[in-house]
PDB file of C-alpha atoms in Angstrom:
ATOM      1  CA  MET W   1       8.471  -5.891   8.139  1.00 81.00           C
ATOM      2  CA  ASP W   2       9.330  -9.469   7.124  1.00 84.00           C
ATOM      3  CA  GLN W   3       8.127  -9.220   3.517  1.00 88.00           C
ATOM      4  CA  LEU W   4       8.041  -6.523   0.835  1.00 90.00           C
ATOM      5  CA  PRO W   5       4.492  -6.110  -0.496  1.00 91.00           C
ATOM      6  CA  ILE W   6       4.486  -5.611  -4.266  1.00 92.00           C
ATOM      7  CA  PHE W   7       1.891  -5.729  -7.038  1.00 94.00           C
ATOM      8  CA  VAL W   8       2.973  -7.759 -10.063  1.00 95.00           C
ATOM      9  CA  ASN W   9       1.677  -7.095 -13.587  1.00 96.00           C
ATOM     10  CA  LEU W  10       0.607 -10.500 -14.917  1.00 96.00           C
ATOM     11  CA  LYS W  11      -1.627  -9.446 -17.791  1.00 97.00           C
ATOM     12  CA  GLY W  12      -0.670 -11.450 -20.869  1.00 98.00           C
ATOM     13  CA  ARG W  13       2.253 -13.138 -19.098  1.00 98.00           C
ATOM     14  CA  ASN W  14       2.908 -16.829 -18.580  1.00 98.00           C
ATOM     15  CA  VAL W  15       2.694 -18.166 -15.032  1.00 98.00           C
ATOM     16  CA  ILE W  16       3.632 -21.747 -14.196  1.00 98.00           C
ATOM     17  CA  LEU W  17       1.029 -23.703 -12.249  1.00 98.00           C
ATOM     18  CA  VAL W  18       1.965 -27.174 -11.037  1.00 98.00           C
ATOM     19  CA  GLY W  19      -0.659 -29.437  -9.489  1.00 97.00           C
ATOM     20  CA  GLU W  20      -4.275 -30.490  -9.800  1.00 94.00           C
ATOM     21  CA  GLY W  21      -7.417 -30.402  -7.709  1.00 94.00           C
ATOM     22  CA  GLU W  22      -9.066 -27.703  -5.618  1.00 94.00           C
ATOM     23  CA  MET W  23      -5.849 -25.977  -4.526  1.00 94.00           C
ATOM     24  CA  ALA W  24      -4.629 -25.683  -8.100  1.00 96.00           C
ATOM     25  CA  ASP W  25      -8.052 -24.532  -9.304  1.00 96.00           C
ATOM     26  CA  ALA W  26      -8.078 -21.728  -6.729  1.00 94.00           C
ATOM     27  CA  LYS W  27      -4.647 -20.506  -7.859  1.00 96.00           C
ATOM     28  CA  ARG W  28      -5.696 -20.774 -11.506  1.00 97.00           C
ATOM     29  CA  ARG W  29      -8.678 -18.506 -10.850  1.00 96.00           C
ATOM     30  CA  LEU W  30      -6.435 -16.000  -9.065  1.00 95.00           C
ATOM     31  CA  ILE W  31      -3.848 -15.958 -11.879  1.00 97.00           C
ATOM     32  CA  GLU W  32      -6.441 -15.624 -14.623  1.00 97.00           C
ATOM     33  CA  ARG W  33      -8.321 -12.933 -12.683  1.00 95.00           C
ATOM     34  CA  ALA W  34      -5.101 -10.895 -12.830  1.00 95.00           C
ATOM     35  CA  GLY W  35      -4.779 -11.523 -16.581  1.00 96.00           C
ATOM     36  CA  GLY W  36      -2.058 -14.165 -16.374  1.00 98.00           C
ATOM     37  CA  ILE W  37      -1.805 -17.239 -18.601  1.00 98.00           C
ATOM     38  CA  CYS W  38      -1.395 -20.552 -16.778  1.00 98.00           C
ATOM     39  CA  VAL W  39       1.260 -22.846 -18.288  1.00 98.00           C
ATOM     40  CA  ASP W  40       2.989 -26.041 -17.181  1.00 97.00           C
ATOM     41  CA  ALA W  41       6.463 -26.448 -15.735  1.00 97.00           C
ATOM     42  CA  ALA W  42       8.052 -26.948 -19.158  1.00 96.00           C
ATOM     43  CA  ASP W  43       7.456 -23.305 -20.080  1.00 97.00           C
ATOM     44  CA  ARG W  44      10.639 -21.223 -20.282  1.00 96.00           C
ATOM     45  CA  ALA W  45       9.068 -17.767 -20.577  1.00 96.00           C
ATOM     46  CA  ALA W  46       7.544 -17.640 -17.093  1.00 97.00           C
ATOM     47  CA  ARG W  47       9.239 -15.847 -14.208  1.00 97.00           C
ATOM     48  CA  ILE W  48       6.986 -16.897 -11.324  1.00 98.00           C
ATOM     49  CA  ALA W  49       5.365 -20.211 -10.424  1.00 98.00           C
ATOM     50  CA  PHE W  50       2.751 -21.704  -8.135  1.00 98.00           C
ATOM     51  CA  VAL W  51       3.004 -25.230  -6.757  1.00 98.00           C
ATOM     52  CA  ALA W  52      -0.294 -26.715  -5.575  1.00 97.00           C
ATOM     53  CA  ILE W  53       0.587 -30.304  -4.620  1.00 97.00           C
ATOM     54  CA  ALA W  54      -0.756 -31.956  -1.474  1.00 94.00           C
ATOM     55  CA  GLU W  55       2.126 -34.388  -0.883  1.00 95.00           C
ATOM     56  CA  GLU W  56       4.937 -32.719   1.075  1.00 94.00           C
ATOM     57  CA  GLU W  57       7.879 -34.372  -0.667  1.00 96.00           C
ATOM     58  CA  ASP W  58       6.458 -33.917  -4.165  1.00 97.00           C
ATOM     59  CA  ALA W  59       5.697 -30.253  -3.475  1.00 97.00           C
ATOM     60  CA  ARG W  60       9.221 -29.572  -2.212  1.00 97.00           C
ATOM     61  CA  THR W  61      10.797 -31.377  -5.167  1.00 97.00           C
ATOM     62  CA  ALA W  62       8.735 -29.377  -7.665  1.00 98.00           C
ATOM     63  CA  ALA W  63       9.542 -26.130  -5.878  1.00 98.00           C
ATOM     64  CA  ASP W  64      13.273 -26.869  -5.741  1.00 98.00           C
ATOM     65  CA  GLU W  65      13.383 -27.606  -9.476  1.00 98.00           C
ATOM     66  CA  LEU W  66      11.612 -24.336 -10.317  1.00 98.00           C
ATOM     67  CA  LYS W  67      13.768 -22.291  -7.949  1.00 98.00           C
ATOM     68  CA  ALA W  68      16.896 -23.790  -9.536  1.00 98.00           C
ATOM     69  CA  ARG W  69      15.743 -22.242 -12.821  1.00 97.00           C
ATOM     70  CA  GLY W  70      15.560 -18.812 -11.200  1.00 97.00           C
ATOM     71  CA  LEU W  71      11.790 -18.578 -10.754  1.00 98.00           C
ATOM     72  CA  LEU W  72      10.054 -17.078  -7.743  1.00 98.00           C
ATOM     73  CA  VAL W  73       7.841 -19.814  -6.318  1.00 98.00           C
ATOM     74  CA  ASN W  74       4.730 -19.939  -4.169  1.00 97.00           C
ATOM     75  CA  VAL W  75       3.956 -23.303  -2.573  1.00 97.00           C
ATOM     76  CA  VAL W  76       0.369 -23.580  -1.388  1.00 94.00           C
ATOM     77  CA  ASP W  77       0.028 -24.050   2.407  1.00 92.00           C
ATOM     78  CA  ARG W  78       3.806 -24.176   2.906  1.00 94.00           C
ATOM     79  CA  PRO W  79       4.917 -20.595   3.642  1.00 92.00           C
ATOM     80  CA  GLU W  80       8.285 -21.742   4.989  1.00 93.00           C
ATOM     81  CA  ILE W  81       9.448 -22.688   1.475  1.00 95.00           C
ATOM     82  CA  CYS W  82       7.701 -19.861  -0.420  1.00 96.00           C
ATOM     83  CA  ASP W  83       9.573 -17.059  -2.147  1.00 96.00           C
ATOM     84  CA  PHE W  84       6.349 -15.058  -1.941  1.00 95.00           C
ATOM     85  CA  THR W  85       2.895 -15.489  -0.453  1.00 93.00           C
ATOM     86  CA  THR W  86      -0.472 -14.427  -1.835  1.00 92.00           C
ATOM     87  CA  PRO W  87      -2.551 -12.059   0.311  1.00 93.00           C
ATOM     88  CA  ALA W  88      -6.252 -11.720   0.930  1.00 94.00           C
ATOM     89  CA  ILE W  89      -7.468  -9.133  -1.585  1.00 94.00           C
ATOM     90  CA  VAL W  90      -9.952  -6.278  -1.408  1.00 95.00           C
ATOM     91  CA  ASP W  91     -10.721  -5.455  -5.042  1.00 95.00           C
ATOM     92  CA  ARG W  92     -11.927  -1.995  -5.983  1.00 94.00           C
ATOM     93  CA  THR W  93     -10.092  -1.930  -9.300  1.00 94.00           C
ATOM     94  CA  PRO W  94      -7.856  -0.077  -9.921  1.00 95.00           C
ATOM     95  CA  VAL W  95      -7.535   0.145  -6.129  1.00 96.00           C
ATOM     96  CA  LEU W  96      -6.308  -3.095  -4.585  1.00 95.00           C
ATOM     97  CA  ILE W  97      -5.743  -3.699  -0.886  1.00 96.00           C
ATOM     98  CA  ALA W  98      -3.653  -6.735   0.010  1.00 95.00           C
ATOM     99  CA  VAL W  99      -3.741  -8.215   3.511  1.00 95.00           C
ATOM    100  CA  GLY W 100      -0.929 -10.601   4.310  1.00 93.00           C
ATOM    101  CA  THR W 101       0.256 -12.383   7.437  1.00 91.00           C
ATOM    102  CA  GLY W 102       3.450 -13.875   5.996  1.00 86.00           C
ATOM    103  CA  GLY W 103       1.693 -17.219   5.837  1.00 84.00           C
ATOM    104  CA  ALA W 104       0.970 -17.206   9.587  1.00 88.00           C
ATOM    105  CA  SER W 105      -2.806 -17.416   9.184  1.00 90.00           C
ATOM    106  CA  ALA W 106      -4.865 -17.235   6.024  1.00 88.00           C
ATOM    107  CA  GLY W 107      -7.959 -17.145   8.240  1.00 93.00           C
ATOM    108  CA  MET W 108      -6.768 -13.991   9.978  1.00 95.00           C
ATOM    109  CA  ALA W 109      -6.019 -12.316   6.639  1.00 94.00           C
ATOM    110  CA  LYS W 110      -9.528 -13.217   5.443  1.00 94.00           C
ATOM    111  CA  ALA W 111     -11.155 -11.814   8.587  1.00 96.00           C
ATOM    112  CA  ILE W 112      -9.285  -8.519   8.180  1.00 96.00           C
ATOM    113  CA  ARG W 113     -10.191  -8.374   4.489  1.00 95.00           C
ATOM    114  CA  GLN W 114     -13.876  -8.890   5.265  1.00 96.00           C
ATOM    115  CA  ARG W 115     -13.882  -5.974   7.702  1.00 95.00           C
ATOM    116  CA  ILE W 116     -12.120  -3.690   5.249  1.00 95.00           C
ATOM    117  CA  GLU W 117     -14.648  -4.695   2.579  1.00 94.00           C
ATOM    118  CA  THR W 118     -17.458  -3.256   4.688  1.00 94.00           C
ATOM    119  CA  LEU W 119     -15.659   0.098   5.009  1.00 93.00           C
ATOM    120  CA  LEU W 120     -14.846   0.808   1.369  1.00 93.00           C
ATOM    121  CA  PRO W 121     -17.600   2.087  -0.940  1.00 94.00           C
ATOM    122  CA  GLU W 122     -18.025   0.691  -4.434  1.00 93.00           C
ATOM    123  CA  THR W 123     -17.384   4.196  -5.783  1.00 94.00           C
ATOM    124  CA  LEU W 124     -13.723   3.989  -4.729  1.00 95.00           C
ATOM    125  CA  GLY W 125     -12.572   2.416  -8.005  1.00 96.00           C
ATOM    126  CA  PRO W 126     -14.364   4.938 -10.234  1.00 96.00           C
ATOM    127  CA  LEU W 127     -12.978   7.757  -8.071  1.00 97.00           C
ATOM    128  CA  ALA W 128      -9.422   6.516  -8.678  1.00 97.00           C
ATOM    129  CA  GLU W 129     -10.099   6.250 -12.409  1.00 97.00           C
ATOM    130  CA  ALA W 130     -11.486   9.798 -12.457  1.00 97.00           C
ATOM    131  CA  ILE W 131      -8.412  11.165 -10.680  1.00 97.00           C
ATOM    132  CA  SER W 132      -6.151   9.384 -13.158  1.00 97.00           C
ATOM    133  CA  GLY W 133      -8.130  10.816 -16.059  1.00 97.00           C
ATOM    134  CA  ALA W 134      -7.895  14.331 -14.613  1.00 97.00           C
ATOM    135  CA  ARG W 135      -4.102  14.429 -14.250  1.00 96.00           C
ATOM    136  CA  SER W 136      -3.649  17.192 -16.807  1.00 97.00           C
ATOM    137  CA  LYS W 137      -6.316  19.334 -15.125  1.00 97.00           C
ATOM    138  CA  ILE W 138      -4.759  18.754 -11.716  1.00 97.00           C
ATOM    139  CA  ARG W 139      -1.314  19.726 -13.043  1.00 96.00           C
ATOM    140  CA  ALA W 140      -2.780  22.852 -14.602  1.00 96.00           C
ATOM    141  CA  ARG W 141      -4.371  23.894 -11.293  1.00 95.00           C
ATOM    142  CA  TRP W 142      -1.321  23.056  -9.144  1.00 94.00           C
ATOM    143  CA  SER W 143       1.788  23.210 -11.302  1.00 92.00           C
ATOM    144  CA  GLU W 144       4.369  22.588  -8.559  1.00 86.00           C
ATOM    145  CA  GLY W 145       4.794  18.965  -7.510  1.00 83.00           C
ATOM    146  CA  ALA W 146       4.913  19.622  -3.763  1.00 79.00           C
ATOM    147  CA  GLU W 147       1.878  21.920  -3.927  1.00 85.00           C
ATOM    148  CA  ARG W 148      -0.010  19.343  -5.991  1.00 90.00           C
ATOM    149  CA  ARG W 149       0.740  16.554  -3.521  1.00 86.00           C
ATOM    150  CA  ARG W 150      -0.414  18.698  -0.588  1.00 85.00           C
ATOM    151  CA  ALA W 151      -3.625  19.578  -2.424  1.00 91.00           C
ATOM    152  CA  LEU W 152      -4.301  15.892  -2.993  1.00 92.00           C
ATOM    153  CA  ASP W 153      -3.510  15.125   0.651  1.00 87.00           C
ATOM    154  CA  GLN W 154      -6.086  17.706   1.721  1.00 88.00           C
ATOM    155  CA  GLY W 155      -8.646  16.310  -0.715  1.00 93.00           C
ATOM    156  CA  PHE W 156      -8.122  12.719   0.449  1.00 93.00           C
ATOM    157  CA  ALA W 157      -8.235  13.608   4.160  1.00 85.00           C
ATOM    158  CA  ALA W 158     -11.172  12.439   6.261  1.00 84.00           C
ATOM    159  CA  GLY W 159     -14.140  14.612   5.318  1.00 89.00           C
ATOM    160  CA  GLY W 160     -12.296  16.034   2.309  1.00 92.00           C
ATOM    161  CA  MET W 161     -13.878  16.309  -1.122  1.00 95.00           C
ATOM    162  CA  LEU W 162     -11.966  13.202  -2.276  1.00 96.00           C
ATOM    163  CA  ASP W 163     -12.249  11.211   0.960  1.00 96.00           C
ATOM    164  CA  PRO W 164     -11.823   7.583  -0.231  1.00 95.00           C
ATOM    165  CA  PHE W 165     -14.328   6.421   2.382  1.00 94.00           C
ATOM    166  CA  GLY W 166     -16.989   8.834   1.138  1.00 93.00           C
ATOM    167  CA  THR W 167     -19.539   8.362  -1.635  1.00 91.00           C
ATOM    168  CA  HIS W 168     -18.772  10.065  -4.934  1.00 95.00           C
ATOM    169  CA  ASP W 169     -20.244  10.647  -8.368  1.00 95.00           C
ATOM    170  CA  ASP W 170     -18.977  11.511 -11.851  1.00 94.00           C
ATOM    171  CA  ALA W 171     -18.611  15.207 -10.989  1.00 96.00           C
ATOM    172  CA  THR W 172     -16.633  14.794  -7.761  1.00 97.00           C
ATOM    173  CA  VAL W 173     -13.128  15.290  -9.169  1.00 97.00           C
ATOM    174  CA  ASP W 174     -14.041  18.233 -11.426  1.00 97.00           C
ATOM    175  CA  ASN W 175     -15.824  19.922  -8.510  1.00 97.00           C
ATOM    176  CA  TRP W 176     -12.769  19.418  -6.311  1.00 97.00           C
ATOM    177  CA  ILE W 177     -10.430  20.923  -8.920  1.00 97.00           C
ATOM    178  CA  MET W 178     -12.642  24.011  -9.210  1.00 95.00           C
ATOM    179  CA  GLN W 179     -13.508  24.476  -5.535  1.00 94.00           C
ATOM    180  CA  ALA W 180     -10.538  23.199  -3.525  1.00 92.00           C
ATOM    181  CA  GLU W 181      -8.614  25.747  -1.492  1.00 86.00           C
ATOM    182  CA  ASN W 182      -4.945  26.189  -2.222  1.00 84.00           C
ATOM    183  CA  PRO W 183      -2.880  24.093   0.189  1.00 78.00           C
ATOM    184  CA  LYS W 184      -1.132  25.708   3.108  1.00 75.00           C
ATOM    185  CA  GLY W 185       2.453  26.795   2.432  1.00 72.00           C
ATOM    186  CA  ASP W 186       5.695  25.555   3.937  1.00 78.00           C
ATOM    187  CA  ARG W 187       5.273  25.046   7.658  1.00 86.00           C
ATOM    188  CA  LEU W 188       6.648  23.301  10.709  1.00 91.00           C
ATOM    189  CA  ILE W 189       4.402  21.632  13.275  1.00 93.00           C
ATOM    190  CA  GLU W 190       5.776  20.597  16.652  1.00 93.00           C
ATOM    191  CA  ILE W 191       4.154  17.525  18.180  1.00 94.00           C
ATOM    192  CA  ALA W 192       4.591  16.276  21.730  1.00 93.00           C
ATOM    193  CA  LEU W 193       4.083  12.532  21.530  1.00 93.00           C
ATOM    194  CA  LEU W 194       1.924  10.945  24.203  1.00 91.00           C
ATOM    195  CA  SER W 195       4.398   8.074  24.552  1.00 91.00           C
ATOM    196  CA  ALA W 196       6.878   5.980  22.579  1.00 90.00           C
ATOM    197  CA  ASN W 197       4.076   3.550  21.726  1.00 92.00           C
ATOM    198  CA  PRO W 198       2.717   3.974  18.161  1.00 92.00           C
ATOM    199  CA  ASP W 199      -0.706   2.826  19.378  1.00 92.00           C
ATOM    200  CA  ASP W 200      -0.918   6.105  21.313  1.00 93.00           C
ATOM    201  CA  LEU W 201      -0.640   8.288  18.203  1.00 93.00           C
ATOM    202  CA  THR W 202      -3.629  10.572  17.795  1.00 93.00           C
ATOM    203  CA  LEU W 203      -5.550  10.468  14.528  1.00 89.00           C
ATOM    204  CA  LEU W 204      -4.231  13.944  13.711  1.00 89.00           C
ATOM    205  CA  THR W 205      -0.603  12.963  14.326  1.00 93.00           C
ATOM    206  CA  ALA W 206      -0.998   9.800  12.258  1.00 91.00           C
ATOM    207  CA  ARG W 207      -2.459  11.833   9.391  1.00 87.00           C
ATOM    208  CA  LEU W 208       0.301  14.441   9.554  1.00 90.00           C
ATOM    209  CA  LEU W 209       2.961  11.709   9.527  1.00 93.00           C
ATOM    210  CA  GLY W 210       1.430  10.443   6.321  1.00 87.00           C
ATOM    211  CA  GLU W 211       1.657  13.914   4.762  1.00 86.00           C
ATOM    212  CA  ALA W 212       5.015  15.208   6.026  1.00 90.00           C
ATOM    213  CA  ASP W 213       7.942  15.866   3.695  1.00 89.00           C
ATOM    214  CA  ASN W 214      10.466  16.070   6.562  1.00 93.00           C
ATOM    215  CA  VAL W 215      10.315  14.501  10.020  1.00 96.00           C
ATOM    216  CA  PHE W 216      12.620  15.966  12.676  1.00 96.00           C
ATOM    217  CA  HIS W 217      12.621  13.998  15.891  1.00 95.00           C
ATOM    218  CA  ASP W 218      14.242  13.395  19.243  1.00 93.00           C
ATOM    219  CA  PRO W 219      16.874  10.651  18.877  1.00 90.00           C
ATOM    220  CA  GLY W 220      14.853   8.370  21.136  1.00 91.00           C
ATOM    221  CA  VAL W 221      11.709   8.306  18.978  1.00 94.00           C
ATOM    222  CA  PRO W 222      11.336   4.621  18.028  1.00 93.00           C
ATOM    223  CA  ALA W 223      11.323   3.333  14.474  1.00 93.00           C
ATOM    224  CA  ALA W 224       7.804   1.983  15.005  1.00 93.00           C
ATOM    225  CA  ILE W 225       6.560   5.583  15.079  1.00 95.00           C
ATOM    226  CA  LEU W 226       8.838   6.921  12.336  1.00 95.00           C
ATOM    227  CA  ASN W 227       7.673   4.102  10.059  1.00 93.00           C
ATOM    228  CA  ARG W 228       4.206   5.647  10.106  1.00 93.00           C
ATOM    229  CA  ALA W 229       5.588   8.474   7.962  1.00 94.00           C
ATOM    230  CA  ARG W 230       5.708   8.278   4.167  1.00 88.00           C
ATOM    231  CA  ALA W 231       8.544   6.106   2.883  1.00 88.00           C
ATOM    232  CA  ASP W 232       9.996   9.075   0.962  1.00 87.00           C
ATOM    233  CA  ALA W 233       9.776  11.523   3.883  1.00 91.00           C
ATOM    234  CA  VAL W 234      13.253  12.594   5.013  1.00 93.00           C
ATOM    235  CA  ARG W 235      14.067  11.669   8.634  1.00 94.00           C
ATOM    236  CA  HIS W 236      16.298  13.920  10.777  1.00 94.00           C
ATOM    237  CA  ALA W 237      17.381  12.851  14.273  1.00 93.00           C
ATOM    238  CA  SER W 238      17.768  16.470  15.312  1.00 91.00           C
ATOM    239  CA  ALA W 239      15.907  19.673  16.080  1.00 89.00           C
ATOM    240  CA  PRO W 240      14.563  21.468  12.979  1.00 90.00           C
ATOM    241  CA  PRO W 241      16.289  24.500  11.484  1.00 87.00           C
ATOM    242  CA  VAL W 242      15.004  28.005  12.235  1.00 84.00           C
ATOM    243  CA  VAL W 243      13.653  28.268   8.688  1.00 83.00           C
ATOM    244  CA  PRO W 244      11.732  25.058   7.866  1.00 78.00           C
ATOM    245  CA  PRO W 245      12.447  23.335   4.561  1.00 83.00           C
ATOM    246  CA  GLU W 246       9.925  23.277   1.743  1.00 80.00           C
ATOM    247  CA  GLY W 247       6.663  21.519   2.402  1.00 81.00           C
ATOM    248  CA  LEU W 248       5.213  20.193   5.640  1.00 86.00           C
ATOM    249  CA  SER W 249       7.711  19.388   8.389  1.00 91.00           C
ATOM    250  CA  LEU W 250       7.065  17.767  11.769  1.00 94.00           C
ATOM    251  CA  PHE W 251       9.129  17.882  14.936  1.00 95.00           C
ATOM    252  CA  LEU W 252       8.328  14.906  17.170  1.00 95.00           C
ATOM    253  CA  ARG W 253       9.130  15.272  20.872  1.00 92.00           C
ATOM    254  CA  LEU W 254       8.973  12.444  23.369  1.00 89.00           C
ATOM    255  CA  PRO W 255       7.374  12.994  26.792  1.00 78.00           C
ATOM    256  CA  LEU W 256       9.830  14.539  29.251  1.00 57.00           C
ATOM    257  CA  ALA W 257      10.047  11.302  31.208  1.00 45.00           C
ATOM    258  CA  GLN W 258      11.358   9.486  28.138  1.00 48.00           C
ATOM    259  CA  GLY W 259      13.262  12.257  26.355  1.00 42.00           C
TER     260      GLY W 259
END
């Protein structure tokens, strides 16, 4: 991973925009869509800046001056001198999906965004809002944090009552809270990988990696596979203990030829 994807809260904050014309107008629309306030380079309250200048030397000079003041700078069409790049965006507020290529190809990012757009229903945003509004009810139903997370994982799974790719209505979340089964208890699942190639992961294995609290694995399992697990899942390059730890644990085995 060459960049760290983050979402920045711009609402009500000053953002420097340097330049004029179509490139600057596009960035202005993006900033204002996120609630930011466009200001010129003289502003001292801003912490990030966009430079939209066609001339190479002028763009670099403006960027260097802003960086010297400690700002993070995006320079339109010049990813090699950017502190950050702006992705293609799928907007299902409050759900946002950002597709970035590190500046390699804006066209590729757009093509990926357009395909994702066709997959996500318009009810996704309202579903997220409903889940946020039902936090107290969800905590009352599943008081333990690990149990609550596993219940949500089951709800969000493909075909689950909260499946993000499904179609939902105003009653979906309340119905799920009342009808959902209690999540399975602490357990260990042993998985024989098809190969060391992450493209060979089955849909089930990929889903379990996204749910696991602990991942035990043969030492030779590559990082490309382990990175499919949650960022906060604990990795163990060893066999699992006889009594599995709390939550869902996986033991990943390589094929015999590679183990």
